[in-house]
Coordinates of C-alpha atoms in Angstrom, one line a residue:
M14 CA 0.1 0.1 -0.3
A15 CA 1.2 3.6 -0.8
R16 CA 2.7 5.2 1.5
Q17 CA -0.4 8.4 3.6
I18 CA 2.5 10.7 4.2
D19 CA 6.1 12.1 3.1
R20 CA 5.9 11.2 -0.1
L21 CA 7.4 14.1 -1.9
S22 CA 11.2 13.9 -1.3
P23 CA 14.0 16.8 -1.4
S24 CA 14.5 16.6 -4.8
Q25 CA 11.2 16.7 -6.5
I26 CA 10.5 19.9 -5.0
D27 CA 12.5 21.9 -7.7
S28 CA 11.7 19.2 -10.3
K29 CA 7.4 18.9 -10.7
P30 CA 5.9 20.8 -13.6
P31 CA 2.5 22.5 -12.9
G32 CA 0.2 20.6 -10.5
R33 CA -0.6 20.3 -7.1
Y34 CA 1.2 17.5 -5.2
A35 CA 0.4 15.6 -1.6
D36 CA 2.7 14.9 0.8
G37 CA 0.5 13.7 3.7
N38 CA -0.9 14.7 6.6
G39 CA -2.7 18.3 4.6
L40 CA 0.7 19.3 3.2
Y41 CA 0.8 20.3 -0.3
L42 CA 3.2 21.1 -2.8
V43 CA 1.7 23.6 -5.6
V44 CA 3.9 24.2 -8.4
D45 CA 1.6 27.1 -10.5
A46 CA 1.1 27.0 -14.3
L47 CA 2.7 29.2 -16.4
R48 CA 1.3 32.3 -17.8
P49 CA 2.0 34.0 -20.9
G50 CA 4.7 36.2 -21.1
A51 CA 5.7 35.2 -17.7
A52 CA 9.4 34.1 -16.6
A53 CA 10.3 30.7 -17.3
R54 CA 10.5 28.9 -13.9
P55 CA 7.0 28.6 -12.6
R56 CA 6.7 29.8 -9.0
R57 CA 6.3 26.8 -6.1
R58 CA 5.0 27.1 -2.4
W59 CA 3.5 25.4 -0.1
L60 CA 0.1 24.8 0.8
F61 CA -1.7 23.5 4.5
M62 CA -5.5 22.1 3.5
F63 CA -7.2 21.4 6.7
R64 CA -11.4 21.6 7.7
A65 CA -12.3 23.0 11.0
R66 CA -15.7 25.1 11.8
S67 CA -16.8 28.1 10.5
V68 CA -18.8 31.1 11.3
T69 CA -19.1 32.4 8.3
A70 CA -20.9 29.1 7.3
G71 CA -23.0 28.7 10.0
G72 CA -20.5 26.7 12.7
K73 CA -20.4 23.6 10.1
S74 CA -17.7 22.4 9.1
K75 CA -15.7 24.0 6.0
R76 CA -12.9 23.2 3.9
F77 CA -9.6 26.0 4.1
E78 CA -5.8 26.9 2.4
M79 CA -3.4 28.1 4.3
G80 CA -0.3 29.1 2.9
L81 CA 3.0 28.8 4.3
G82 CA 5.1 30.1 1.9
T83 CA 6.9 29.6 -1.0
A84 CA 9.4 26.3 -2.0
G85 CA 12.5 25.0 -2.7
K86 CA 15.7 27.4 -3.2
A87 CA 14.3 30.4 -2.3
G88 CA 12.4 29.4 0.0
L89 CA 11.5 26.4 2.6
G90 CA 12.6 23.4 2.2
L91 CA 10.6 19.9 2.6
A92 CA 11.4 19.8 6.3
E93 CA 10.7 23.1 7.5
A94 CA 7.1 23.2 5.6
R95 CA 6.5 20.0 7.2
R96 CA 7.7 21.3 10.9
K97 CA 4.9 24.2 10.0
A98 CA 2.1 21.9 9.1
A99 CA 2.7 19.7 12.1
D100 CA 2.0 23.2 14.0
A101 CA -0.9 23.7 12.5
R102 CA -2.2 20.5 12.8
R103 CA -1.7 20.7 16.5
L104 CA -3.6 23.6 16.9
L105 CA -6.6 22.2 15.1
I106 CA -6.3 19.1 18.0
D107 CA -6.5 21.7 20.3
G108 CA -9.3 22.8 18.3
T109 CA -7.7 26.4 17.2
N110 CA -8.2 27.4 13.6
P111 CA -4.5 27.5 12.2
L112 CA -5.6 30.1 9.9
Q113 CA -7.2 32.7 12.8
H114 CA -4.5 32.2 15.0
R115 CA -2.2 33.4 12.2
R116 CA -4.4 36.2 11.9
D117 CA -4.8 37.1 15.4
L118 CA -0.6 36.8 15.6
R119 CA -0.2 39.5 13.2
A120 CA -3.2 41.6 14.4
S121 CA -1.6 41.2 18.0
E122 CA 1.4 42.7 16.5
S123 CA -0.3 45.5 14.9
V124 CA 0.0 48.8 15.4
P125 CA -2.3 52.3 15.2
F126 CA -2.4 54.3 12.3
G127 CA -0.6 57.0 13.7
V128 CA 2.6 55.4 15.6
F129 CA 3.1 53.8 12.1
A130 CA 2.9 57.6 9.9
E131 CA 5.2 58.6 12.5
Q132 CA 7.9 55.9 11.7
Y133 CA 7.4 55.9 8.3
I134 CA 7.6 59.8 8.4
N135 CA 10.8 59.7 10.0
D136 CA 12.5 56.4 8.3
V137 CA 11.1 57.6 4.6
V138 CA 9.8 60.8 4.3
A139 CA 11.8 63.1 5.7
R140 CA 15.2 60.9 4.0
E141 CA 13.4 61.4 0.6
A142 CA 12.3 65.5 1.2
K143 CA 13.3 67.9 -0.6
N144 CA 13.2 70.3 2.3
E145 CA 11.6 70.7 6.0
K146 CA 7.9 72.2 4.6
H147 CA 7.4 68.9 2.8
I148 CA 8.4 67.3 6.1
A149 CA 6.5 69.6 7.8
Q150 CA 3.3 69.2 5.9
W151 CA 3.1 65.3 6.2
R152 CA 3.0 65.9 9.6
M153 CA 0.5 68.2 10.1
T154 CA -1.9 66.2 7.8
L155 CA -1.5 63.1 9.2
L156 CA -0.2 63.9 12.6
G157 CA -1.8 66.4 13.5
P158 CA -1.4 70.6 14.0
K159 CA 1.8 71.1 16.9
E160 CA -0.2 73.6 18.3
S161 CA -4.2 74.0 19.1
E162 CA -5.2 75.6 15.8
G163 CA -5.4 73.6 12.2
P164 CA -7.3 71.1 11.1
D165 CA -6.6 68.0 12.3
Y166 CA -7.9 66.0 9.2
C167 CA -6.7 62.6 10.6
A168 CA -7.5 62.2 14.0
S169 CA -10.6 59.6 13.9
L170 CA -7.8 57.7 11.9
R171 CA -4.7 57.7 14.0
P172 CA -6.1 55.5 17.0
K173 CA -7.0 52.4 14.3
R174 CA -4.2 49.8 13.7
V175 CA -3.3 49.6 10.5
D176 CA -4.9 46.2 10.0
Q177 CA -8.2 47.5 10.7
V178 CA -8.3 50.6 8.1
T179 CA -11.4 50.1 5.7
T180 CA -13.1 52.0 3.2
E181 CA -14.9 53.7 5.6
D182 CA -12.4 55.2 7.4
V183 CA -10.7 56.5 4.6
L184 CA -13.9 58.3 3.2
L185 CA -14.4 59.6 7.0
V186 CA -11.2 62.0 6.6
L187 CA -12.0 63.0 2.6
R188 CA -15.7 63.4 2.3
P189 CA -15.8 67.0 5.0
I190 CA -12.5 68.1 2.4
W191 CA -13.4 66.8 -0.7
D192 CA -15.5 69.5 -2.3
E193 CA -13.8 72.6 -0.2
K194 CA -10.4 71.5 -0.2
R195 CA -9.6 69.2 -3.0
E196 CA -6.4 69.5 -3.6
T197 CA -5.9 68.8 0.0
A198 CA -7.7 66.1 0.6
S199 CA -6.3 64.4 -2.3
R200 CA -2.4 64.7 -0.8
I201 CA -4.0 63.8 2.2
R202 CA -5.6 60.2 0.4
G203 CA -2.1 59.4 -1.1
R204 CA -0.3 60.3 1.8
I205 CA -2.2 58.1 4.0
A206 CA -2.8 55.4 0.9
R207 CA 1.6 55.4 0.7
V208 CA 1.6 54.4 4.8
L209 CA -0.8 51.8 4.2
D210 CA 1.0 50.1 1.5
A211 CA 4.6 50.1 4.1
A212 CA 2.4 48.9 6.4
K213 CA 1.4 45.8 4.3
A214 CA 5.3 45.3 3.5
A215 CA 5.8 45.3 6.7
K216 CA 3.1 42.9 7.0
K217 CA 1.5 44.7 10.0
R218 CA -2.2 44.3 7.4
S219 CA -3.3 42.7 4.5
G220 CA -5.4 43.3 1.6
D221 CA -6.0 46.1 -0.8
N222 CA -5.4 49.9 -0.1
P223 CA -8.2 51.2 1.3
A224 CA -6.8 54.6 0.2
A225 CA -6.1 53.5 -3.4
W226 CA -7.8 55.9 -5.7
T227 CA -7.4 53.9 -9.2
G228 CA -10.3 51.7 -9.2
H229 CA -11.6 52.2 -5.6
L230 CA -12.2 55.3 -4.0
D231 CA -12.5 57.0 -7.5
Q232 CA -16.2 55.3 -7.5
L233 CA -17.1 57.0 -5.0
L234 CA -16.0 60.1 -4.8
A235 CA -17.1 63.1 -7.1
K236 CA -14.2 63.1 -9.9
K237 CA -14.8 66.4 -11.5
R238 CA -14.0 69.0 -10.2
E239 CA -15.0 72.6 -9.6
R240 CA -13.3 74.8 -12.2
A241 CA -10.5 76.6 -9.8
A242 CA -11.6 80.6 -9.9
N243 CA -8.8 83.4 -11.8
H244 CA -7.1 84.9 -9.5
K245 CA -9.5 88.5 -9.5
A246 CA -6.4 91.2 -9.9
V247 CA -6.6 94.9 -9.9
P248 CA -6.3 96.2 -13.5
Y249 CA -2.6 97.5 -14.2
T250 CA -4.3 100.7 -15.2
E251 CA -5.4 101.1 -11.4
L252 CA -1.9 100.3 -10.3
P253 CA -0.7 103.6 -9.8
A254 CA -3.1 105.3 -7.7
F255 CA -3.1 101.9 -5.8
M256 CA 0.6 101.6 -5.1
I257 CA 0.3 105.0 -3.5
D258 CA -2.1 104.2 -1.0
L259 CA 0.2 100.9 -0.5
R260 CA 3.4 103.2 0.8
Q261 CA 1.2 105.2 2.7
R262 CA 0.4 102.0 5.1
N263 CA 3.5 101.7 7.1
S264 CA 3.6 97.8 8.3
I265 CA 5.4 94.4 7.5
S266 CA 3.0 93.2 5.6
A267 CA 3.0 96.5 3.3
S268 CA 6.0 96.1 2.4
A269 CA 6.4 92.7 1.4
L270 CA 3.3 93.4 -0.6
E271 CA 5.5 96.2 -2.1
F272 CA 8.0 94.1 -2.7
T273 CA 6.0 91.1 -4.2
I274 CA 4.1 93.3 -7.2
L275 CA 8.1 94.8 -8.2
C276 CA 9.3 91.6 -8.0
A277 CA 6.3 89.5 -10.3
A278 CA 7.0 87.0 -7.6
R279 CA 4.4 84.2 -5.3
T280 CA 3.7 84.9 -2.0
G281 CA 5.4 81.9 -0.9
E282 CA 8.3 83.4 -2.7
I283 CA 8.8 86.1 -0.9
I284 CA 7.9 85.1 2.8
G285 CA 10.6 82.9 3.4
A286 CA 12.8 85.1 1.9
T287 CA 16.3 85.4 4.1
W288 CA 19.0 88.1 4.0
S289 CA 21.2 85.6 2.4
E290 CA 19.6 85.4 -1.3
I291 CA 20.1 89.0 -1.3
D292 CA 23.0 90.5 -3.6
F293 CA 23.5 94.3 -2.8
D294 CA 26.0 94.9 -5.1
R295 CA 24.5 93.2 -8.6
K296 CA 20.9 93.7 -7.3
L297 CA 19.8 90.4 -6.9
F298 CA 17.2 88.2 -4.9
A299 CA 17.8 84.2 -5.3
V300 CA 14.9 82.2 -4.7
P301 CA 15.9 78.7 -3.7
P302 CA 14.3 75.8 -5.2
E303 CA 12.8 74.4 -2.4
R304 CA 10.5 77.6 -3.0
M305 CA 9.9 78.0 -6.5
K306 CA 7.2 75.8 -8.3
A307 CA 9.1 74.2 -10.6
G308 CA 12.1 73.1 -8.3
K309 CA 14.2 75.4 -10.2
E310 CA 16.2 78.8 -8.4
H311 CA 15.0 82.0 -10.0
K312 CA 17.1 85.2 -10.2
V313 CA 15.2 88.0 -9.5
P314 CA 16.7 91.5 -10.9
L315 CA 15.9 94.1 -7.8
S316 CA 14.6 97.6 -9.2
D317 CA 15.9 100.1 -7.4
R318 CA 12.1 100.9 -5.3
A319 CA 12.8 97.4 -4.3
V320 CA 16.3 97.5 -3.1
E321 CA 15.2 100.6 -1.7
I322 CA 12.0 98.3 0.6
L323 CA 15.4 96.4 1.7
E324 CA 17.5 98.9 2.7
S325 CA 14.6 100.6 4.6
L326 CA 14.2 97.4 6.7
R327 CA 18.0 96.1 7.1
S328 CA 19.6 97.5 10.4
P329 CA 23.0 97.5 11.3
N330 CA 22.0 93.4 13.3
T331 CA 20.7 91.7 10.5
K332 CA 22.1 88.2 10.5
A333 CA 22.5 86.7 6.8
A334 CA 19.4 84.2 8.1
D335 CA 17.0 86.2 9.3
F336 CA 14.2 86.3 7.3
L337 CA 13.5 90.0 5.1
F338 CA 9.6 90.2 6.1
P339 CA 9.8 88.7 10.1
G340 CA 6.6 87.7 11.5
A341 CA 5.0 88.2 15.0
K342 CA 6.3 85.5 16.8
R343 CA 10.4 85.6 17.1
G344 CA 12.3 83.8 14.1
K345 CA 9.6 83.1 12.3
P346 CA 8.5 84.4 9.1
L347 CA 5.5 86.7 8.2
S348 CA 1.9 84.7 7.2
N349 CA 1.3 84.0 4.1
M350 CA -1.7 85.5 5.3
A351 CA -0.6 88.8 6.2
M352 CA 0.1 90.4 2.6
L353 CA -4.0 88.7 1.4
E354 CA -5.5 89.9 4.9
L355 CA -4.0 93.6 4.1
L356 CA -5.2 93.6 0.2
R357 CA -8.5 92.6 1.4
G358 CA -9.2 95.8 3.1
M359 CA -8.3 97.5 0.2
R360 CA -9.2 96.0 -2.7
E361 CA -12.2 93.8 -1.9
G362 CA -11.8 90.6 -3.4
A363 CA -8.6 91.3 -4.9
T364 CA -5.4 88.2 -4.5
V365 CA -1.9 89.0 -4.0
H366 CA -1.2 86.2 -6.9
G367 CA -3.5 88.2 -9.5
F368 CA -0.6 91.3 -9.8
R369 CA 1.1 88.7 -11.6
S370 CA -1.4 88.5 -13.7
S371 CA -1.7 92.4 -13.9
F372 CA 2.3 92.4 -14.5
S373 CA 1.4 89.9 -17.8
T374 CA -1.2 91.9 -19.4
W375 CA 0.7 95.6 -19.0
C376 CA 4.0 93.7 -20.6
T377 CA 1.9 92.9 -23.3
E378 CA -0.5 95.4 -23.7
V379 CA 2.0 98.9 -23.0
T380 CA 5.7 97.3 -24.0
D381 CA 7.5 96.2 -26.5
H382 CA 9.2 93.2 -24.6
D383 CA 9.1 89.9 -25.6
P384 CA 6.6 87.2 -24.5
E385 CA 9.8 85.0 -23.5
T386 CA 11.6 87.4 -21.2
R387 CA 7.9 88.2 -19.9
E388 CA 7.7 84.5 -19.0
F389 CA 10.3 84.0 -17.7
C390 CA 10.3 87.2 -15.2
L391 CA 7.0 85.1 -13.5
A392 CA 9.8 81.8 -14.2
H393 CA 7.0 80.3 -16.1
I394 CA 8.9 77.1 -18.1
V395 CA 9.2 78.2 -21.5
G396 CA 10.2 75.6 -24.9
S397 CA 12.3 72.5 -24.8
K398 CA 14.8 72.1 -22.2
A399 CA 17.6 73.5 -24.5
Q400 CA 15.4 76.5 -25.1
Q401 CA 15.1 77.0 -21.4
S402 CA 19.0 77.0 -20.2
Y403 CA 19.4 79.2 -23.4
V404 CA 17.0 81.6 -22.8
R405 CA 17.8 81.5 -18.7
G406 CA 21.5 82.2 -19.5
T407 CA 20.8 85.4 -21.2
S408 CA 17.6 86.7 -19.8
L409 CA 18.6 88.5 -17.0
E410 CA 19.3 91.7 -18.1
K411 CA 16.4 91.6 -20.4
R412 CA 14.4 90.7 -17.4
R413 CA 16.3 93.9 -15.2
A414 CA 14.4 96.2 -18.4
V415 CA 11.4 94.9 -17.6
L416 CA 11.1 95.1 -13.8
A417 CA 12.9 98.1 -14.0
D418 CA 10.2 99.5 -16.5
W419 CA 7.5 97.9 -14.2
A420 CA 8.5 99.6 -11.1
E421 CA 8.9 103.0 -13.5
F422 CA 5.7 102.5 -14.1
L423 CA 3.8 101.8 -10.7
K424 CA 5.4 105.3 -9.3
N425 CA 4.2 107.0 -12.1
S426 CA 1.7 109.5 -10.9
K427 CA 1.7 111.4 -14.2
Q428 CA -0.9 108.1 -15.5
L429 CA -3.5 108.6 -12.6

């Protein structure tokens, strides 16, 4: 009579063709069939099959399959597979489902989402991030704001064990902000998805990612985005009068706003600026890549009025690391809302970013400056990489002329 156990030999593990081969006592060697285009060698794995009572089947006996790992030279040998199968059989004798026992063990080793997210930020995000701001955004959105003010988007998610996070848990975070803050919500979703992918790789959870977008959340959240409203701009014809009003306001916010307008810059490029980025001899402001939308350094030629503003703010005690426009808190820059709040009190509905549109329209309708120079003044990406390299290398003096004309236009009261 043929042996019922220990049917396989070690030499057979790597030589069996596709199929399922019993070793006995529920242990099987599974050699998967080759798929078209797959590697020449089929995947080999160990499987333990058993029967046990199932809660979902009303307490009736049901057949279960439990993977034990990869078989052969790349994984478990025959002896080790037999030991694992024997351990599973002992659990069955004691009345324990070995598959559920393994799940319980993994769950007991799991960690809360907040704890794992913090570890992921420290171990992965902090090492790959280009700047501290990027790391801070991850921390704020997933771990909550440092101080009491500001939204705590993932407060409901952090206590959840990573292996128990569901689609509903993710939707509970995203739905309240999906329509109002679509960009923020999209970034949070992506960050949650990355953390859960890492948790799965670390064997802290299994199954599909509940924060996945394609084929999952894209079916549950509205995909159509409202068209972004244009940044409302002050018409360039009204700017000389506006600038007279602005210069009469003695505040850091007013100086920052005027400097921003003169440089045709974005808010983030200005509020984070330090004195180390200013070259008074060459009248240049070098904005580092981390504050630029395109991720490349941008050199801004400074008009005489721009230099005058900086000279009025510089003191004998000014240090290179100090901010050009300091905020209310010591060692902190001006708030990114400070200029907008000032502007709201001067022109209802206008935005700081809108002055870039005013500059662009003025440059097109009033001057003979070429479009490429205008676009480079705005730090827009123009043309191929080769063209960008050439124009950036030769347009500094052209841009200096444009911004000098812009400054002259803004102070020319005769246009009123």
